[in-house]
Amino acid sequence: MDEQDAEKQRMAAISVITKELENCFQQKVSDRNQEGALFHSIGEMWAKREQDEERRKRMMISSTIINDDKKKEKSAWSLGALEDSLVEKKRDLESLYLGAKKGVDASVSSPSVDDEPQTKEQQIPTAQQVAAQMSLTITAPRYQQDLLPLPVHYRSRVSRRCRAEQSAGRTGILVKPKLNPLEGDTSLRAGHGQWWKKDSSAIHVVPRVQLCRYGTDPSTGKVAALLKVKNPTLNMIRLRFSGPNSSGEGETIDAKELENILVDPFMETIIAKADLCSSDSLSSIAPSDWIELDSAEDLLLDIGKRQQDDPHVVTSCDFAPLLDALDSNSLPKLTVVASRGDTSWVEVVIPNSVVMGPDGEKTPTNFFAVPLSMQIEVGNGSWEASLIKRRNVPEEEQDLVQLDIVVLLHV
């Protein structure tokens, strides 16, 4: 009876102790979960590990080893732990070897690992070194042995001069670079966007002529083309198109100038040779009407606005009916199709553009050139950006500058 009573008392004591331990554990769990600190700390821990892993993959920074004591201190989130982690990350970025182990004394050697020489995985370059190397090469360096010395880029200051001006005893400076190219265009008080102190190249003042569309009939020699002329200056330009110079009727163009023609500088497309159009086909062409081009429109000011399309006459241009309507009695003509602001479109029609050889016979060719002339008025508010002075002519007469143009077509 005594043993049975003792067993019952022992079992009762165990059950009481178990219930008390269970109540105590539930109380601690409820206290921890009262403000969500447990789940919050777990979420912060995994989020931090995910950020460290992404940063290590992106910047090639290996994760560091943390002591067990620090792990215990950072198990629960606190403001002090956050400050310590920021200081530790800053120390990692400033260290020479970002992959070096932290919290391990270098004087203490391990018989298995530390006696061996340092491996390449521990010689990881810094973030600044990686960024500098990426500016030179496409591939990012993996180890410090892959780092290359950073070169110093030199820039030459060369001025371009006009030979004709120099032969006349003038300076003839076309392009003059800045004394200090590191200043940039924003250091100028006026004229932002000008990287050069002076640039008098003709490409900035001469109206730009572009071939938009064209149609040909190789059997009959009929040609129709649509030219687009644009004003690149900030002043008004008054001009017109006509046939070649009456003195030479197109013969002033040297045949060597029509060899090895670069038609596309980006794709490096070169045409070996192009034959000149017959001068008889352009002898009776009449000049076009006068075209008045407004000052060039600033594209930066039109950002965000609706861009205007080409006129309907230009977009719906079809040369097939026009070529069919031409006959042997038709004359070549230059017609202004449309004008808008700083741009105009001119139509060129040639009923017979047979290319004749030296012996007077028709030569088979894939490319032929149509010589034209562009006459620009100087004075009376026209083409003031060219800095060309008007000659001493009567006011009722026009002072014209004549520029030769060659339209290259493919049969």
CSV table of C-alpha atoms in Angstrom, one decimal:
chain,number,residue,atom,x,y,z
A,1,MET,CA,0.0,0.0,0.0
A,2,ASP,CA,2.9,2.4,0.8
A,3,GLU,CA,4.4,1.9,-2.7
A,4,GLN,CA,1.1,2.4,-4.5
A,5,ASP,CA,0.5,5.6,-2.5
A,6,ALA,CA,4.0,6.9,-3.3
A,7,GLU,CA,3.5,6.1,-7.0
A,8,LYS,CA,0.2,8.0,-7.1
A,9,GLN,CA,1.7,11.0,-5.3
A,10,ARG,CA,4.7,11.0,-7.8
A,11,MET,CA,2.3,10.9,-10.8
A,12,ALA,CA,0.2,13.7,-9.4
A,13,ALA,CA,3.3,15.8,-8.8
A,14,ILE,CA,4.5,15.2,-12.4
A,15,SER,CA,1.2,16.2,-13.8
A,16,VAL,CA,1.1,19.4,-11.7
A,17,ILE,CA,4.7,20.3,-12.8
A,18,THR,CA,3.9,19.6,-16.5
A,19,LYS,CA,0.8,21.8,-16.4
A,20,GLU,CA,2.8,24.6,-14.7
A,21,LEU,CA,5.6,24.3,-17.4
A,22,GLU,CA,3.0,24.4,-20.1
A,23,ASN,CA,1.3,27.4,-18.7
A,24,CYS,CA,4.7,29.1,-18.3
A,25,PHE,CA,5.7,28.4,-21.9
A,26,GLN,CA,2.4,29.6,-23.2
A,27,GLN,CA,2.7,32.8,-21.2
A,28,LYS,CA,6.2,33.4,-22.7
A,29,VAL,CA,5.0,32.7,-26.2
A,30,SER,CA,2.1,35.0,-25.8
A,31,ASP,CA,4.3,37.8,-24.4
A,32,ARG,CA,6.7,37.4,-27.4
A,33,ASN,CA,3.8,37.4,-29.9
A,34,GLN,CA,1.9,40.2,-28.3
A,35,GLU,CA,3.4,42.9,-30.7
A,36,GLY,CA,4.5,40.5,-33.4
A,37,ALA,CA,8.2,40.8,-32.5
A,38,LEU,CA,9.0,37.2,-33.3
A,39,PHE,CA,7.5,37.2,-36.8
A,40,HIS,CA,8.8,40.7,-37.4
A,41,SER,CA,12.4,39.7,-36.4
A,42,ILE,CA,12.2,36.6,-38.6
A,43,GLY,CA,10.9,38.6,-41.6
A,44,GLU,CA,13.7,41.2,-41.1
A,45,MET,CA,16.3,38.5,-40.9
A,46,TRP,CA,15.2,36.8,-44.2
A,47,ALA,CA,14.8,40.1,-45.9
A,48,LYS,CA,18.3,41.1,-44.9
A,49,ARG,CA,19.7,37.8,-46.1
A,50,GLU,CA,18.0,38.3,-49.4
A,51,GLN,CA,19.4,41.8,-49.8
A,52,ASP,CA,22.9,40.6,-48.9
A,53,GLU,CA,22.7,37.8,-51.5
A,54,GLU,CA,21.5,40.2,-54.3
A,55,ARG,CA,24.2,42.7,-53.4
A,56,ARG,CA,26.8,40.0,-53.4
A,57,LYS,CA,25.8,38.7,-56.8
A,58,ARG,CA,25.6,42.2,-58.3
A,59,MET,CA,28.7,43.8,-56.9
A,60,MET,CA,30.6,40.4,-56.5
A,61,ILE,CA,30.9,41.0,-52.8
A,62,SER,CA,31.1,37.8,-50.8
A,63,SER,CA,29.2,37.4,-47.6
A,64,THR,CA,31.2,37.7,-44.4
A,65,ILE,CA,31.3,35.4,-41.5
A,66,ILE,CA,29.8,36.6,-38.3
A,67,ASN,CA,30.6,35.4,-34.8
A,68,ASP,CA,28.1,33.4,-32.8
A,69,ASP,CA,28.0,36.2,-30.2
A,70,LYS,CA,26.9,38.8,-32.9
A,71,LYS,CA,24.3,36.4,-34.2
A,72,LYS,CA,22.8,36.1,-30.8
A,73,GLU,CA,22.8,39.9,-30.4
A,74,LYS,CA,21.1,40.5,-33.8
A,75,SER,CA,18.5,37.7,-33.4
A,76,ALA,CA,16.0,40.3,-32.2
A,77,TRP,CA,15.7,43.6,-34.2
A,78,SER,CA,16.7,46.8,-32.5
A,79,LEU,CA,17.9,50.3,-33.4
A,80,GLY,CA,21.4,49.5,-32.1
A,81,ALA,CA,21.6,46.4,-34.2
A,82,LEU,CA,20.6,48.4,-37.3
A,83,GLU,CA,23.3,51.0,-36.6
A,84,ASP,CA,25.9,48.3,-36.0
A,85,SER,CA,25.0,46.6,-39.3
A,86,LEU,CA,25.4,50.0,-41.2
A,87,VAL,CA,28.8,50.6,-39.7
A,88,GLU,CA,29.8,47.1,-40.5
A,89,LYS,CA,28.7,47.5,-44.2
A,90,LYS,CA,30.6,50.7,-44.5
A,91,ARG,CA,33.7,49.0,-43.1
A,92,ASP,CA,33.3,46.3,-45.6
A,93,LEU,CA,33.2,48.7,-48.6
A,94,GLU,CA,36.3,50.6,-47.3
A,95,SER,CA,38.4,47.4,-46.8
A,96,LEU,CA,40.9,46.4,-49.4
A,97,TYR,CA,39.7,42.8,-49.6
A,98,LEU,CA,36.0,42.7,-49.4
A,99,GLY,CA,36.0,38.9,-49.3
A,100,ALA,CA,38.3,38.7,-46.2
A,101,LYS,CA,36.8,36.9,-43.2
A,102,LYS,CA,35.8,39.1,-40.3
A,103,GLY,CA,36.1,38.2,-36.7
A,104,VAL,CA,39.0,35.8,-37.3
A,105,ASP,CA,42.4,36.6,-36.0
A,106,ALA,CA,45.1,36.5,-38.6
A,107,SER,CA,47.8,35.4,-36.2
A,108,VAL,CA,45.9,32.3,-35.2
A,109,SER,CA,46.5,29.6,-37.8
A,110,SER,CA,44.5,26.6,-38.5
A,111,PRO,CA,46.3,23.4,-39.5
A,112,SER,CA,43.8,22.6,-42.3
A,113,VAL,CA,43.1,25.9,-44.1
A,114,ASP,CA,45.1,28.9,-42.9
A,115,ASP,CA,48.5,27.4,-43.6
A,116,GLU,CA,47.6,27.3,-47.3
A,117,PRO,CA,48.2,30.4,-49.5
A,118,GLN,CA,45.4,32.9,-50.2
A,119,THR,CA,43.1,31.7,-52.9
A,120,LYS,CA,41.7,33.8,-55.8
A,121,GLU,CA,38.2,33.8,-54.3
A,122,GLN,CA,39.5,35.9,-51.4
A,123,GLN,CA,41.1,38.5,-53.8
A,124,ILE,CA,37.9,40.2,-54.9
A,125,PRO,CA,38.2,43.8,-56.2
A,126,THR,CA,36.3,46.7,-54.6
A,127,ALA,CA,33.2,48.3,-56.0
A,128,GLN,CA,35.1,51.3,-57.1
A,129,GLN,CA,37.6,49.2,-59.0
A,130,VAL,CA,34.8,47.2,-60.7
A,131,ALA,CA,33.1,50.4,-61.8
A,132,ALA,CA,36.3,51.8,-63.2
A,133,GLN,CA,37.0,48.6,-65.2
A,134,MET,CA,33.5,48.5,-66.5
A,135,SER,CA,34.2,51.8,-68.2
A,136,LEU,CA,37.0,50.2,-70.2
A,137,THR,CA,35.8,46.7,-70.8
A,138,ILE,CA,32.5,44.9,-71.2
A,139,THR,CA,33.2,42.0,-68.8
A,140,ALA,CA,33.5,42.8,-65.1
A,141,PRO,CA,36.7,41.7,-63.4
A,142,ARG,CA,36.4,38.7,-61.1
A,143,TYR,CA,39.7,38.9,-59.3
A,144,GLN,CA,42.2,41.6,-58.6
A,145,GLN,CA,44.6,40.1,-61.1
A,146,ASP,CA,42.1,41.0,-63.9
A,147,LEU,CA,42.4,44.7,-63.1
A,148,LEU,CA,44.0,46.8,-65.9
A,149,PRO,CA,45.7,50.2,-65.4
A,150,LEU,CA,43.4,53.2,-66.1
A,151,PRO,CA,44.6,55.2,-69.1
A,152,VAL,CA,44.6,59.0,-69.3
A,153,HIS,CA,42.6,60.2,-72.4
A,154,TYR,CA,44.3,63.0,-74.3
A,155,ARG,CA,42.4,65.4,-76.5
A,156,SER,CA,44.0,67.3,-79.3
A,157,ARG,CA,43.2,70.9,-80.1
A,158,VAL,CA,43.3,71.4,-83.9
A,159,SER,CA,42.0,74.4,-85.8
A,160,ARG,CA,40.7,74.0,-89.3
A,161,ARG,CA,41.4,76.7,-91.9
A,162,CYS,CA,40.2,77.4,-95.4
A,163,ARG,CA,42.9,77.1,-98.1
A,164,ALA,CA,41.3,79.7,-100.3
A,165,GLU,CA,41.2,82.2,-97.5
A,166,GLN,CA,44.8,81.5,-96.5
A,167,SER,CA,46.0,82.0,-100.1
A,168,ALA,CA,44.3,85.4,-100.1
A,169,GLY,CA,46.3,86.4,-97.0
A,170,ARG,CA,43.5,86.0,-94.5
A,171,THR,CA,43.3,83.7,-91.5
A,172,GLY,CA,40.4,81.6,-92.8
A,173,ILE,CA,39.6,79.9,-89.5
A,174,LEU,CA,36.7,77.5,-90.0
A,175,VAL,CA,36.7,75.6,-86.7
A,176,LYS,CA,38.5,76.8,-83.6
A,177,PRO,CA,38.3,74.6,-80.4
A,178,LYS,CA,37.9,75.9,-76.9
A,179,LEU,CA,41.0,76.7,-74.8
A,180,ASN,CA,39.7,74.4,-72.0
A,181,PRO,CA,37.6,71.6,-73.4
A,182,LEU,CA,36.8,70.3,-69.9
A,183,GLU,CA,34.6,73.3,-69.2
A,184,GLY,CA,31.8,72.1,-71.4
A,185,ASP,CA,29.1,74.1,-73.2
A,186,THR,CA,27.3,75.0,-69.9
A,187,SER,CA,30.1,77.3,-68.8
A,188,LEU,CA,29.3,79.8,-71.6
A,189,ARG,CA,27.2,82.7,-70.7
A,190,ALA,CA,25.4,82.6,-74.0
A,191,GLY,CA,25.1,80.1,-76.8
A,192,HIS,CA,24.7,76.9,-74.9
A,193,GLY,CA,25.2,73.8,-77.0
A,194,GLN,CA,28.2,75.2,-78.8
A,195,TRP,CA,31.2,73.0,-78.1
A,196,TRP,CA,33.4,75.1,-80.3
A,197,LYS,CA,34.3,78.7,-80.0
A,198,LYS,CA,34.0,79.1,-83.8
A,199,ASP,CA,32.6,76.8,-86.4
A,200,SER,CA,32.1,78.4,-89.8
A,201,SER,CA,31.7,75.2,-91.8
A,202,ALA,CA,29.5,75.5,-94.8
A,203,ILE,CA,27.3,72.6,-93.6
A,204,HIS,CA,25.8,74.9,-91.0
A,205,VAL,CA,24.8,77.7,-93.4
A,206,VAL,CA,24.1,76.1,-96.8
A,207,PRO,CA,20.5,74.9,-97.2
A,208,ARG,CA,20.3,71.1,-97.0
A,209,VAL,CA,18.8,69.3,-100.1
A,210,GLN,CA,17.6,65.7,-99.6
A,211,LEU,CA,16.1,63.3,-102.2
A,212,CYS,CA,12.7,62.1,-100.8
A,213,ARG,CA,11.2,60.1,-103.7
A,214,TYR,CA,11.8,59.4,-107.3
A,215,GLY,CA,10.6,57.4,-110.3
A,216,THR,CA,12.4,56.3,-113.5
A,217,ASP,CA,11.5,54.7,-116.7
A,218,PRO,CA,14.8,53.1,-118.1
A,219,SER,CA,13.3,52.3,-121.5
A,220,THR,CA,12.3,55.9,-122.3
A,221,GLY,CA,14.6,57.9,-120.0
A,222,LYS,CA,11.9,59.6,-118.1
A,223,VAL,CA,12.8,60.8,-114.6
A,224,ALA,CA,10.7,62.4,-111.8
A,225,ALA,CA,12.1,63.2,-108.4
A,226,LEU,CA,11.0,65.0,-105.3
A,227,LEU,CA,13.6,67.1,-103.5
A,228,LYS,CA,13.3,68.4,-99.9
A,229,VAL,CA,15.2,71.6,-99.0
A,230,LYS,CA,15.6,72.8,-95.4
A,231,ASN,CA,17.0,75.9,-93.8
A,232,PRO,CA,19.7,75.2,-91.2
A,233,THR,CA,20.2,78.8,-90.1
A,234,LEU,CA,18.3,81.1,-87.8
A,235,ASN,CA,17.6,83.6,-90.5
A,236,MET,CA,15.4,83.7,-93.5
A,237,ILE,CA,16.7,82.3,-96.9
A,238,ARG,CA,15.3,83.1,-100.3
A,239,LEU,CA,16.3,80.7,-103.1
A,240,ARG,CA,15.3,78.9,-106.2
A,241,PHE,CA,16.4,75.9,-108.3
A,242,SER,CA,17.4,76.0,-111.9
A,243,GLY,CA,19.3,74.0,-114.5
A,244,PRO,CA,23.1,73.8,-114.6
A,245,ASN,CA,25.3,76.8,-115.4
A,246,SER,CA,24.4,78.3,-118.8
A,247,SER,CA,28.1,78.7,-119.6
A,248,GLY,CA,28.9,75.0,-119.4
A,249,GLU,CA,25.5,73.4,-119.4
A,250,GLY,CA,26.5,70.7,-116.9
A,251,GLU,CA,29.9,70.0,-118.6
A,252,THR,CA,31.7,71.8,-115.7
A,253,ILE,CA,31.3,68.8,-113.5
A,254,ASP,CA,34.4,66.6,-113.7
A,255,ALA,CA,33.8,62.9,-114.4
A,256,LYS,CA,36.2,62.0,-111.6
A,257,GLU,CA,33.9,63.6,-109.1
A,258,LEU,CA,31.3,60.9,-110.0
A,259,GLU,CA,33.6,58.0,-109.1
A,260,ASN,CA,33.7,56.3,-105.7
A,261,ILE,CA,30.8,58.3,-104.3
A,262,LEU,CA,30.0,57.8,-100.6
A,263,VAL,CA,26.2,57.8,-100.4
A,264,ASP,CA,25.8,56.4,-96.9
A,265,PRO,CA,28.5,57.2,-94.4
A,266,PHE,CA,26.9,55.0,-91.7
A,267,MET,CA,26.6,51.9,-93.7
A,268,GLU,CA,29.7,52.8,-95.8
A,269,THR,CA,27.9,52.4,-99.1
A,270,ILE,CA,30.0,53.5,-102.0
A,271,ILE,CA,29.0,53.7,-105.7
A,272,ALA,CA,31.9,52.9,-108.0
A,273,LYS,CA,30.8,55.2,-110.8
A,274,ALA,CA,27.8,57.2,-112.0
A,275,ASP,CA,27.3,58.6,-115.5
A,276,LEU,CA,26.3,62.3,-116.0
A,277,CYS,CA,22.9,63.0,-117.5
A,278,SER,CA,22.8,64.4,-121.0
A,279,SER,CA,23.1,68.2,-121.1
A,280,ASP,CA,20.5,68.5,-124.0
A,281,SER,CA,17.8,67.1,-121.7
A,282,LEU,CA,18.3,70.0,-119.2
A,283,SER,CA,19.0,72.9,-121.7
A,284,SER,CA,15.4,74.0,-121.8
A,285,ILE,CA,14.6,73.7,-118.1
A,286,ALA,CA,13.1,76.8,-116.6
A,287,PRO,CA,14.0,78.0,-113.1
A,288,SER,CA,11.5,77.3,-110.3
A,289,ASP,CA,9.6,79.9,-108.4
A,290,TRP,CA,11.3,81.7,-105.6
A,291,ILE,CA,11.2,79.9,-102.3
A,292,GLU,CA,11.3,81.8,-98.9
A,293,LEU,CA,12.4,79.5,-96.1
A,294,ASP,CA,11.8,80.7,-92.5
A,295,SER,CA,14.4,80.3,-89.8
A,296,ALA,CA,15.1,76.8,-88.5
A,297,GLU,CA,12.8,75.5,-85.9
A,298,ASP,CA,14.3,74.4,-82.6
A,299,LEU,CA,13.5,70.8,-82.0
A,300,LEU,CA,14.2,71.1,-78.2
A,301,LEU,CA,11.4,73.7,-77.9
A,302,ASP,CA,8.9,71.4,-79.6
A,303,ILE,CA,9.5,68.4,-77.2
A,304,GLY,CA,6.1,67.3,-75.9
A,305,LYS,CA,4.2,68.9,-78.7
A,306,ARG,CA,2.5,67.1,-81.5
A,307,GLN,CA,4.9,66.6,-84.4
A,308,GLN,CA,3.6,67.7,-87.8
A,309,ASP,CA,3.7,65.2,-90.6
A,310,ASP,CA,4.6,66.0,-94.1
A,311,PRO,CA,1.9,67.6,-96.3
A,312,HIS,CA,-0.6,65.3,-98.0
A,313,VAL,CA,0.8,66.3,-101.4
A,314,VAL,CA,4.2,64.9,-100.4
A,315,THR,CA,3.0,61.7,-98.7
A,316,SER,CA,0.6,60.8,-101.5
A,317,CYS,CA,3.1,61.5,-104.3
A,318,ASP,CA,3.0,58.9,-107.1
A,319,PHE,CA,5.2,59.3,-110.1
A,320,ALA,CA,3.8,56.5,-112.2
A,321,PRO,CA,0.9,58.5,-113.7
A,322,LEU,CA,3.1,61.5,-114.2
A,323,LEU,CA,5.7,59.5,-116.2
A,324,ASP,CA,3.0,57.9,-118.3
A,325,ALA,CA,1.6,61.3,-119.2
A,326,LEU,CA,5.0,62.5,-120.5
A,327,ASP,CA,5.6,62.5,-124.3
A,328,SER,CA,8.3,63.6,-126.7
A,329,ASN,CA,7.0,67.2,-126.7
A,330,SER,CA,7.1,67.6,-122.9
A,331,LEU,CA,9.7,69.9,-121.4
A,332,PRO,CA,11.7,69.5,-118.2
A,333,LYS,CA,10.4,71.6,-115.3
A,334,LEU,CA,11.0,72.5,-111.7
A,335,THR,CA,7.9,72.9,-109.6
A,336,VAL,CA,7.5,73.9,-105.9
A,337,VAL,CA,5.1,71.3,-104.6
A,338,ALA,CA,4.7,72.5,-101.0
A,339,SER,CA,6.3,74.9,-98.4
A,340,ARG,CA,6.0,75.0,-94.6
A,341,GLY,CA,8.1,76.9,-92.2
A,342,ASP,CA,11.8,76.2,-92.8
A,343,THR,CA,11.1,73.3,-95.3
A,344,SER,CA,10.0,73.2,-99.0
A,345,TRP,CA,9.5,70.4,-101.5
A,346,VAL,CA,10.5,70.8,-105.2
A,347,GLU,CA,9.5,68.4,-108.0
A,348,VAL,CA,11.9,67.7,-110.8
A,349,VAL,CA,10.6,66.2,-114.1
A,350,ILE,CA,12.9,65.3,-117.0
A,351,PRO,CA,11.2,63.7,-120.1
A,352,ASN,CA,14.4,62.5,-121.6
A,353,SER,CA,17.5,61.9,-119.5
A,354,VAL,CA,19.4,59.6,-121.9
A,355,VAL,CA,23.0,59.2,-120.8
A,356,MET,CA,25.3,59.5,-123.7
A,357,GLY,CA,28.8,58.2,-123.9
A,358,PRO,CA,31.9,59.8,-125.4
A,359,ASP,CA,31.1,58.6,-128.8
A,360,GLY,CA,27.6,59.9,-128.7
A,361,GLU,CA,26.0,56.5,-128.1
A,362,LYS,CA,23.7,55.5,-125.2
A,363,THR,CA,25.6,53.9,-122.4
A,364,PRO,CA,24.1,51.2,-120.1
A,365,THR,CA,24.4,52.3,-116.5
A,366,ASN,CA,22.8,51.6,-113.1
A,367,PHE,CA,23.4,55.1,-111.7
A,368,PHE,CA,23.2,58.5,-113.3
A,369,ALA,CA,23.6,62.0,-112.0
A,370,VAL,CA,21.3,64.9,-112.8
A,371,PRO,CA,23.1,68.3,-112.5
A,372,LEU,CA,21.1,71.2,-111.1
A,373,SER,CA,21.8,74.6,-109.6
A,374,MET,CA,20.6,76.3,-106.4
A,375,GLN,CA,20.6,80.1,-106.5
A,376,ILE,CA,20.5,81.8,-103.1
A,377,GLU,CA,19.8,85.5,-102.8
A,378,VAL,CA,22.3,87.6,-100.7
A,379,GLY,CA,21.0,90.7,-99.0
A,380,ASN,CA,17.5,92.1,-98.4
A,381,GLY,CA,17.3,90.0,-95.2
A,382,SER,CA,18.2,86.8,-97.0
A,383,TRP,CA,21.0,84.4,-95.9
A,384,GLU,CA,22.5,86.8,-93.3
A,385,ALA,CA,24.0,83.9,-91.4
A,386,SER,CA,26.5,83.2,-94.2
A,387,LEU,CA,28.3,86.6,-93.5
A,388,ILE,CA,28.5,87.1,-97.3
A,389,LYS,CA,28.3,90.8,-98.1
A,390,ARG,CA,26.1,92.0,-100.9
A,391,ARG,CA,27.8,93.4,-104.0
A,392,ASN,CA,27.3,96.9,-105.1
A,393,VAL,CA,24.5,96.3,-107.5
A,394,PRO,CA,21.3,98.3,-108.0
A,395,GLU,CA,18.5,97.7,-105.5
A,396,GLU,CA,16.2,96.3,-108.2
A,397,GLU,CA,18.7,93.6,-109.1
A,398,GLN,CA,19.4,90.5,-107.0
A,399,ASP,CA,22.8,89.4,-105.9
A,400,LEU,CA,22.8,85.6,-106.2
A,401,VAL,CA,25.2,82.9,-105.1
A,402,GLN,CA,25.0,79.8,-107.3
A,403,LEU,CA,25.8,76.4,-106.0
A,404,ASP,CA,26.0,73.2,-108.1
A,405,ILE,CA,23.9,70.2,-107.0
A,406,VAL,CA,24.0,66.7,-108.4
A,407,VAL,CA,21.0,64.4,-107.8
A,408,LEU,CA,22.1,60.7,-107.9
A,409,LEU,CA,19.5,58.3,-109.1
A,410,HIS,CA,19.4,54.5,-109.5
A,411,VAL,CA,17.8,53.1,-112.6
